[in-house]
XYZ file of C-alpha atoms in Angstrom:
106
model
C 14.687 7.512 -14.897
C 13.211 8.656 -18.327
C 14.884 11.981 -19.631
C 12.723 13.356 -22.244
C 9.315 11.190 -21.172
C 8.841 14.041 -18.584
C 8.038 18.076 -19.036
C 8.201 18.391 -22.756
C 5.245 18.558 -24.545
C 5.166 16.904 -28.031
C 1.707 18.008 -29.577
C -0.160 16.397 -32.632
C 2.420 14.835 -35.188
C 5.763 15.851 -33.079
C 5.666 12.367 -31.784
C 4.416 9.191 -33.345
C 6.954 6.329 -31.370
C 8.224 5.756 -28.159
C 11.145 3.359 -27.662
C 11.224 2.041 -23.829
C 14.286 0.133 -23.189
C 13.665 -1.054 -19.397
C 11.889 0.050 -16.413
C 12.796 3.442 -14.790
C 13.498 2.608 -11.327
C 14.345 5.396 -8.976
C 17.671 4.807 -7.345
C 17.313 2.480 -4.488
C 19.800 3.832 -2.864
C 18.608 7.499 -2.513
C 17.504 8.418 1.137
C 14.201 9.540 0.184
C 13.156 6.179 -1.645
C 14.767 4.283 1.477
C 12.685 6.463 3.780
C 9.303 6.150 1.979
C 9.913 2.437 1.599
C 10.593 1.799 5.148
C 7.736 4.018 6.270
C 5.554 1.712 3.999
C 6.819 -1.093 5.200
C 6.363 -0.423 8.616
C 2.653 0.902 8.052
C 2.069 -2.220 6.400
C 3.156 -4.416 9.408
C 1.307 -2.494 11.932
C -1.932 -2.297 10.158
C -1.473 -6.319 9.448
C -0.947 -6.774 13.601
C -4.280 -4.740 14.216
C -6.208 -6.298 11.628
C -5.103 -9.797 12.847
C -6.387 -8.754 16.578
C -9.931 -7.774 15.706
C -10.948 -10.972 14.605
C -14.083 -11.270 12.470
C -14.146 -9.744 9.151
C -12.874 -5.983 9.671
C -12.445 -3.225 7.460
C -11.204 -4.131 3.922
C -9.618 -1.019 3.847
C -7.312 -1.987 6.589
C -5.580 -4.267 4.271
C -5.145 -1.956 1.235
C -1.611 0.017 2.434
C 0.854 -0.919 -0.304
C 4.344 -2.373 0.613
C 7.503 -0.697 0.221
C 8.073 -2.876 -2.980
C 4.931 -2.576 -3.999
C 5.255 1.411 -4.079
C 8.820 1.077 -5.499
C 7.379 -1.028 -8.649
C 4.541 1.278 -9.017
C 6.351 4.349 -9.415
C 8.452 2.512 -12.234
C 5.033 1.529 -13.774
C 3.590 4.831 -13.267
C 6.645 6.330 -15.479
C 6.348 4.044 -18.110
C 2.481 4.933 -18.648
C 3.462 8.454 -18.554
C 6.167 7.943 -21.134
C 3.613 5.913 -23.288
C 1.064 8.824 -23.036
C 3.634 11.050 -24.841
C 2.714 9.332 -28.357
C -0.937 8.433 -27.366
C -2.469 11.603 -26.316
C -6.509 11.459 -27.107
C -8.548 8.603 -28.600
C -7.893 9.842 -32.194
C -4.154 10.087 -32.014
C -1.639 7.066 -32.983
C 2.070 5.989 -32.987
C 4.151 3.234 -32.274
C 5.055 1.933 -28.827
C 8.207 -0.203 -28.505
C 8.474 -2.327 -25.058
C 12.047 -3.298 -25.639
C 12.420 -5.427 -22.091
C 11.638 -8.884 -21.208
C 9.789 -7.556 -17.986
C 6.866 -6.103 -20.413
C 6.266 -9.507 -21.861
C 2.889 -11.325 -20.553
C-alpha cells in the first residue's frame, strides 16, 4: 500500500503532482483480509438464497451486499482516490495526476 499517501498533510503548493504506479491492494494473505472476504462472501450467499426463496420483487436492499472480491477491489480504489486527493484538495487547487498502470485505462 502507498506509504506517503496517508497521514501527511501537504497544504497548498506543497504537492503539485501525484504519481500512482499501481493499485494498492492489501496483502491477500493477511488473516484479517481473508476473514473479511470470507465473511462477505458467506453473507452475500446467504442473502441471495433468502431473496430467491421469497419470490416476487422483494426488497432491493437485500442484494446490495458486496462480495469479498468487490470489497477487496473497492478498498484499493479508495486508496487511489485518497492519493489523488493529496494533490487536488479544493475546487481552486491544481496539480498533475499520473496513473501509470494499464488497469486505469478506459
